[in-house]
mmCIF file of C-alpha atoms in Angstrom:
data_model
loop_
_atom_site.group_PDB
_atom_site.id
_atom_site.type_symbol
_atom_site.label_atom_id
_atom_site.label_comp_id
_atom_site.label_asym_id
_atom_site.label_seq_id
_atom_site.Cartn_x
_atom_site.Cartn_y
_atom_site.Cartn_z
ATOM 1 C CA SER A 1 -178.409 -134.483 -99.927
ATOM 2 C CA ALA A 2 -176.995 -138.429 -99.411
ATOM 3 C CA VAL A 3 -177.113 -140.639 -96.396
ATOM 4 C CA ILE A 4 -173.875 -142.610 -96.681
ATOM 5 C CA SER A 5 -173.304 -145.655 -93.877
ATOM 6 C CA GLN A 6 -169.547 -146.612 -93.596
ATOM 7 C CA LYS A 7 -168.585 -149.649 -92.038
ATOM 8 C CA PRO A 8 -166.442 -150.674 -89.922
ATOM 9 C CA SER A 9 -166.188 -147.440 -87.786
ATOM 10 C CA ARG A 10 -162.697 -148.551 -86.496
ATOM 11 C CA ASP A 11 -160.743 -151.717 -86.621
ATOM 12 C CA ILE A 12 -157.546 -153.232 -85.311
ATOM 13 C CA CYS A 13 -155.557 -155.333 -87.800
ATOM 14 C CA GLN A 14 -152.431 -157.278 -87.831
ATOM 15 C CA ARG A 15 -149.645 -156.773 -90.187
ATOM 16 C CA GLY A 16 -149.716 -158.515 -93.115
ATOM 17 C CA THR A 17 -153.717 -159.311 -93.132
ATOM 18 C CA SER A 18 -156.400 -157.114 -95.073
ATOM 19 C CA LEU A 19 -159.469 -154.903 -94.125
ATOM 20 C CA THR A 20 -162.375 -154.593 -96.289
ATOM 21 C CA ILE A 21 -164.569 -151.133 -95.494
ATOM 22 C CA GLN A 22 -168.101 -150.897 -96.780
ATOM 23 C CA CYS A 23 -170.136 -147.968 -97.938
ATOM 24 C CA GLN A 24 -173.782 -147.750 -98.522
ATOM 25 C CA VAL A 25 -175.315 -144.883 -100.086
ATOM 26 C CA ASP A 26 -179.430 -144.275 -99.409
ATOM 27 C CA SER A 27 -179.369 -143.290 -103.334
ATOM 28 C CA GLN A 28 -178.067 -144.076 -106.629
ATOM 29 C CA VAL A 29 -174.836 -142.192 -107.460
ATOM 30 C CA THR A 30 -172.607 -142.424 -110.341
ATOM 31 C CA MET A 31 -169.410 -141.873 -108.494
ATOM 32 C CA MET A 32 -168.269 -142.840 -105.492
ATOM 33 C CA PHE A 33 -164.598 -141.778 -104.051
ATOM 34 C CA TRP A 34 -162.228 -143.475 -101.420
ATOM 35 C CA TYR A 35 -160.234 -141.011 -99.411
ATOM 36 C CA ARG A 36 -157.698 -141.682 -97.263
ATOM 37 C CA GLN A 37 -156.654 -139.298 -94.181
ATOM 38 C CA GLN A 38 -153.556 -139.183 -92.274
ATOM 39 C CA PRO A 39 -152.896 -137.329 -89.359
ATOM 40 C CA GLY A 40 -151.489 -133.659 -90.281
ATOM 41 C CA GLN A 41 -151.827 -134.533 -93.670
ATOM 42 C CA SER A 42 -154.811 -133.250 -96.438
ATOM 43 C CA LEU A 43 -157.584 -135.984 -97.492
ATOM 44 C CA THR A 44 -156.133 -137.742 -100.766
ATOM 45 C CA LEU A 45 -158.166 -139.695 -103.004
ATOM 46 C CA ILE A 46 -157.414 -143.082 -103.336
ATOM 47 C CA ALA A 47 -159.815 -143.842 -106.235
ATOM 48 C CA THR A 48 -162.734 -143.392 -107.752
ATOM 49 C CA ALA A 49 -165.142 -146.211 -107.817
ATOM 50 C CA ASN A 50 -167.081 -146.473 -111.185
ATOM 51 C CA GLN A 51 -170.173 -149.104 -111.603
ATOM 52 C CA GLY A 52 -169.734 -151.374 -114.224
ATOM 53 C CA SER A 53 -166.015 -150.776 -114.797
ATOM 54 C CA GLU A 54 -162.724 -150.946 -113.269
ATOM 55 C CA ALA A 55 -162.119 -148.564 -110.409
ATOM 56 C CA THR A 56 -159.601 -145.422 -111.716
ATOM 57 C CA TYR A 57 -156.776 -145.025 -109.012
ATOM 58 C CA GLU A 58 -154.918 -142.028 -108.265
ATOM 59 C CA SER A 59 -151.184 -141.567 -108.689
ATOM 60 C CA GLY A 60 -149.268 -143.929 -105.620
ATOM 61 C CA PHE A 61 -152.002 -145.944 -105.257
ATOM 62 C CA VAL A 62 -152.600 -149.300 -107.317
ATOM 63 C CA ILE A 63 -155.485 -152.285 -107.391
ATOM 64 C CA ASP A 64 -153.257 -155.181 -105.982
ATOM 65 C CA LYS A 65 -153.038 -152.657 -102.388
ATOM 66 C CA PHE A 66 -156.381 -151.190 -102.779
ATOM 67 C CA PRO A 67 -158.734 -153.154 -104.754
ATOM 68 C CA ILE A 68 -162.037 -151.606 -104.940
ATOM 69 C CA SER A 69 -165.752 -153.264 -105.894
ATOM 70 C CA ARG A 70 -168.590 -151.561 -107.226
ATOM 71 C CA PRO A 71 -171.282 -153.858 -107.863
ATOM 72 C CA ASN A 72 -174.178 -151.372 -108.056
ATOM 73 C CA LEU A 73 -175.093 -147.678 -107.663
ATOM 74 C CA THR A 74 -175.274 -147.628 -103.765
ATOM 75 C CA PHE A 75 -172.464 -149.912 -102.890
ATOM 76 C CA SER A 76 -168.825 -150.118 -102.869
ATOM 77 C CA THR A 77 -165.797 -151.506 -100.975
ATOM 78 C CA LEU A 78 -162.318 -150.639 -100.578
ATOM 79 C CA THR A 79 -160.085 -153.478 -99.344
ATOM 80 C CA VAL A 80 -156.517 -152.465 -97.837
ATOM 81 C CA SER A 81 -154.307 -155.273 -98.468
ATOM 82 C CA ASN A 82 -151.068 -156.880 -96.878
ATOM 83 C CA LEU A 83 -151.326 -154.455 -94.044
ATOM 84 C CA SER A 84 -148.381 -152.318 -92.857
ATOM 85 C CA PRO A 85 -148.471 -149.956 -89.996
ATOM 86 C CA GLU A 86 -147.774 -147.444 -92.739
ATOM 87 C CA ASP A 87 -151.532 -147.980 -93.600
ATOM 88 C CA SER A 88 -152.926 -146.769 -90.154
ATOM 89 C CA SER A 89 -155.248 -143.728 -91.302
ATOM 90 C CA ILE A 90 -158.993 -142.559 -91.408
ATOM 91 C CA TYR A 91 -160.501 -143.990 -94.415
ATOM 92 C CA LEU A 92 -163.610 -142.223 -96.317
ATOM 93 C CA CYS A 93 -165.857 -142.749 -98.817
ATOM 94 C CA SER A 94 -167.798 -139.910 -100.626
ATOM 95 C CA VAL A 95 -170.153 -139.317 -103.319
ATOM 96 C CA PRO A 96 -170.819 -136.150 -105.109
ATOM 97 C CA ASP A 97 -174.045 -134.137 -105.214
ATOM 98 C CA ARG A 98 -176.194 -134.168 -108.818
ATOM 99 C CA GLY A 99 -174.103 -131.243 -109.884
ATOM 100 C CA LEU A 100 -170.939 -132.726 -108.590
ATOM 101 C CA GLU A 101 -170.544 -129.674 -106.519
ATOM 102 C CA LYS A 102 -170.024 -130.655 -103.214
ATOM 103 C CA LEU A 103 -169.099 -134.237 -101.218
ATOM 104 C CA PHE A 104 -170.955 -135.867 -98.683
ATOM 105 C CA PHE A 105 -168.616 -138.170 -96.714
ATOM 106 C CA GLY A 106 -169.594 -141.325 -94.905
ATOM 107 C CA SER A 107 -168.285 -140.886 -91.235
ATOM 108 C CA GLY A 108 -165.035 -142.853 -92.020
ATOM 109 C CA THR A 109 -163.169 -145.923 -90.738
ATOM 110 C CA GLN A 110 -160.112 -145.628 -88.414
ATOM 111 C CA LEU A 111 -157.679 -148.053 -89.265
ATOM 112 C CA SER A 112 -154.768 -149.402 -86.529
ATOM 113 C CA VAL A 113 -152.463 -151.734 -87.948
ATOM 114 C CA LEU A 114 -149.973 -153.386 -85.031
ATOM 115 C CA THR B 1 -147.062 -132.011 -103.807
ATOM 116 C CA GLN B 2 -150.023 -130.342 -101.447
ATOM 117 C CA LEU B 3 -151.536 -127.322 -103.628
ATOM 118 C CA LEU B 4 -153.493 -125.898 -100.471
ATOM 119 C CA GLU B 5 -151.272 -125.013 -97.412
ATOM 120 C CA GLN B 6 -153.298 -124.196 -94.516
ATOM 121 C CA SER B 7 -152.473 -122.149 -91.654
ATOM 122 C CA PRO B 8 -152.555 -122.442 -88.620
ATOM 123 C CA GLN B 9 -152.318 -126.278 -88.246
ATOM 124 C CA PHE B 10 -153.888 -125.866 -84.583
ATOM 125 C CA LEU B 11 -155.657 -123.166 -83.076
ATOM 126 C CA SER B 12 -156.635 -123.211 -79.028
ATOM 127 C CA ILE B 13 -158.896 -120.113 -78.064
ATOM 128 C CA GLN B 14 -161.343 -119.333 -75.672
ATOM 129 C CA GLU B 15 -165.192 -118.904 -75.849
ATOM 130 C CA GLY B 16 -166.050 -115.305 -77.143
ATOM 131 C CA GLU B 17 -162.780 -114.983 -78.828
ATOM 132 C CA ASN B 18 -162.280 -114.329 -82.697
ATOM 133 C CA LEU B 19 -160.313 -116.403 -85.015
ATOM 134 C CA THR B 20 -158.975 -116.510 -88.675
ATOM 135 C CA VAL B 21 -157.930 -119.523 -90.410
ATOM 136 C CA TYR B 22 -156.015 -119.312 -93.802
ATOM 137 C CA CYS B 23 -155.973 -121.422 -97.043
ATOM 138 C CA ASN B 24 -153.323 -120.613 -99.603
ATOM 139 C CA SER B 25 -152.332 -121.610 -103.019
ATOM 140 C CA SER B 26 -149.840 -120.891 -105.702
ATOM 141 C CA SER B 27 -152.626 -122.622 -108.191
ATOM 142 C CA VAL B 28 -156.096 -120.847 -109.383
ATOM 143 C CA PHE B 29 -159.081 -122.528 -108.273
ATOM 144 C CA SER B 30 -162.450 -122.563 -110.075
ATOM 145 C CA SER B 31 -164.341 -122.475 -106.482
ATOM 146 C CA LEU B 32 -163.035 -123.047 -103.055
ATOM 147 C CA GLN B 33 -164.969 -125.392 -100.343
ATOM 148 C CA TRP B 34 -164.879 -125.104 -96.434
ATOM 149 C CA TYR B 35 -165.710 -128.193 -94.770
ATOM 150 C CA ARG B 36 -165.761 -128.759 -90.836
ATOM 151 C CA GLN B 37 -165.000 -132.668 -89.472
ATOM 152 C CA GLU B 38 -165.906 -133.303 -86.036
ATOM 153 C CA PRO B 39 -164.119 -136.484 -84.372
ATOM 154 C CA GLY B 40 -165.316 -139.582 -85.808
ATOM 155 C CA GLU B 41 -167.618 -138.224 -88.549
ATOM 156 C CA GLY B 42 -166.739 -137.403 -92.232
ATOM 157 C CA PRO B 43 -166.231 -133.962 -93.268
ATOM 158 C CA VAL B 44 -169.601 -131.631 -93.804
ATOM 159 C CA LEU B 45 -169.535 -128.726 -96.052
ATOM 160 C CA LEU B 46 -169.935 -125.334 -94.768
ATOM 161 C CA VAL B 47 -169.504 -123.083 -97.829
ATOM 162 C CA THR B 48 -168.642 -122.698 -101.566
ATOM 163 C CA VAL B 49 -167.392 -119.647 -102.986
ATOM 164 C CA VAL B 50 -167.089 -119.058 -106.615
ATOM 165 C CA THR B 51 -165.971 -115.614 -107.319
ATOM 166 C CA GLY B 52 -162.751 -113.828 -106.975
ATOM 167 C CA GLY B 53 -163.129 -111.594 -103.894
ATOM 168 C CA GLU B 54 -166.399 -113.082 -102.938
ATOM 169 C CA VAL B 55 -167.613 -112.852 -99.172
ATOM 170 C CA LYS B 56 -170.142 -115.084 -97.869
ATOM 171 C CA LYS B 57 -171.669 -115.286 -94.276
ATOM 172 C CA LEU B 58 -172.746 -118.439 -92.464
ATOM 173 C CA LYS B 59 -174.104 -117.004 -88.840
ATOM 174 C CA ARG B 60 -170.701 -116.244 -87.513
ATOM 175 C CA LEU B 61 -168.485 -117.627 -90.024
ATOM 176 C CA THR B 62 -167.218 -115.299 -92.520
ATOM 177 C CA PHE B 63 -165.697 -117.030 -95.859
ATOM 178 C CA GLN B 64 -163.705 -114.930 -98.163
ATOM 179 C CA PHE B 65 -161.961 -116.047 -101.564
ATOM 180 C CA GLY B 66 -159.477 -114.139 -102.449
ATOM 181 C CA ASP B 67 -159.627 -111.986 -105.801
ATOM 182 C CA ALA B 68 -157.114 -114.058 -107.845
ATOM 183 C CA ARG B 69 -159.029 -117.502 -106.517
ATOM 184 C CA LYS B 70 -155.599 -118.766 -105.087
ATOM 185 C CA ASP B 71 -156.561 -118.284 -101.383
ATOM 186 C CA SER B 72 -159.350 -118.013 -98.818
ATOM 187 C CA SER B 73 -160.126 -117.530 -95.289
ATOM 188 C CA LEU B 74 -162.304 -118.441 -92.699
ATOM 189 C CA HIS B 75 -163.194 -116.084 -89.866
ATOM 190 C CA ILE B 76 -165.088 -116.589 -86.889
ATOM 191 C CA THR B 77 -166.641 -114.062 -84.699
ATOM 192 C CA ALA B 78 -167.364 -114.965 -80.892
ATOM 193 C CA ALA B 79 -166.357 -118.930 -81.170
ATOM 194 C CA GLN B 80 -168.512 -121.127 -79.081
ATOM 195 C CA PRO B 81 -167.466 -124.596 -77.882
ATOM 196 C CA GLY B 82 -169.379 -125.961 -80.737
ATOM 197 C CA ASP B 83 -167.231 -124.288 -83.219
ATOM 198 C CA THR B 84 -164.849 -127.045 -82.231
ATOM 199 C CA GLY B 85 -163.808 -129.151 -85.036
ATOM 200 C CA LEU B 86 -161.120 -129.763 -88.224
ATOM 201 C CA TYR B 87 -161.384 -127.016 -90.696
ATOM 202 C CA LEU B 88 -160.767 -128.018 -94.141
ATOM 203 C CA CYS B 89 -160.268 -126.129 -97.362
ATOM 204 C CA ALA B 90 -160.833 -127.923 -100.860
ATOM 205 C CA GLY B 91 -160.300 -126.042 -103.907
ATOM 206 C CA ARG B 92 -161.430 -127.627 -107.449
ATOM 207 C CA VAL B 93 -159.043 -127.160 -110.484
ATOM 208 C CA ALA B 94 -160.752 -126.307 -113.620
ATOM 209 C CA ASP B 95 -161.855 -129.280 -115.819
ATOM 210 C CA SER B 96 -161.272 -131.726 -112.859
ATOM 211 C CA TRP B 97 -165.177 -132.343 -112.153
ATOM 212 C CA GLY B 98 -165.923 -133.621 -108.963
ATOM 213 C CA LYS B 99 -162.460 -134.075 -107.612
ATOM 214 C CA LEU B 100 -161.280 -131.713 -105.328
ATOM 215 C CA GLN B 101 -157.990 -130.902 -103.690
ATOM 216 C CA PHE B 102 -157.968 -130.723 -100.013
ATOM 217 C CA GLY B 103 -155.804 -128.566 -97.485
ATOM 218 C CA ALA B 104 -154.191 -130.380 -94.413
ATOM 219 C CA GLY B 105 -156.818 -128.811 -92.265
ATOM 220 C CA THR B 106 -156.907 -126.246 -89.512
ATOM 221 C CA GLN B 107 -157.682 -127.753 -86.138
ATOM 222 C CA VAL B 108 -159.654 -125.329 -83.822
ATOM 223 C CA VAL B 109 -160.226 -126.208 -80.079
ATOM 224 C CA VAL B 110 -162.746 -123.717 -78.330
ATOM 225 C CA THR B 111 -162.766 -124.018 -74.537
ATOM 226 C CA PRO B 112 -165.371 -122.776 -72.344
#
């Protein structure tokens, strides 16, 4: 199993500012995923963070809004830029097990935008 | 487009009662997983079902994968307050390594 430390656990931000979320894994992993979880909606994959290359974004998500860094095999950050109330959500980082069969999740970041 | 539809969205029951949560899709999945998420935590995997018609039991939880691998159900017998949480199903489409499609979840509340 993988132990994932995600921070901050929650934050309240003003419109127009940015929030950077950090995700630290206790082992080296090739892929790290960033998800958004909005109330009443399914977990939605934002992007896959790849070490040594650009992140791969899913449809509807762009790098300018959600820049991602992946400096090494145990760490990644997701920034949510130019915040608006619609960005209020839980953001989760996740890594797959070695067999790519299941996902381990961080505890999430609850973001509220005023 | 949400590929996986979960029902009901919310379920409140008394301790000792039984409950069933459903996960339906028009798509075929190579495997389907159930996760439970508690407040302030990320989802935690409960089970993976792979074969059509497969039934897996985890203590008081019974998971079933539909014969056509398009749907699944989770049945909890004699629910306890510790079963309270958001139950999420997630399906993997063939050749989509590492990527899962999640349902919106069923919030289960078990009161003593």
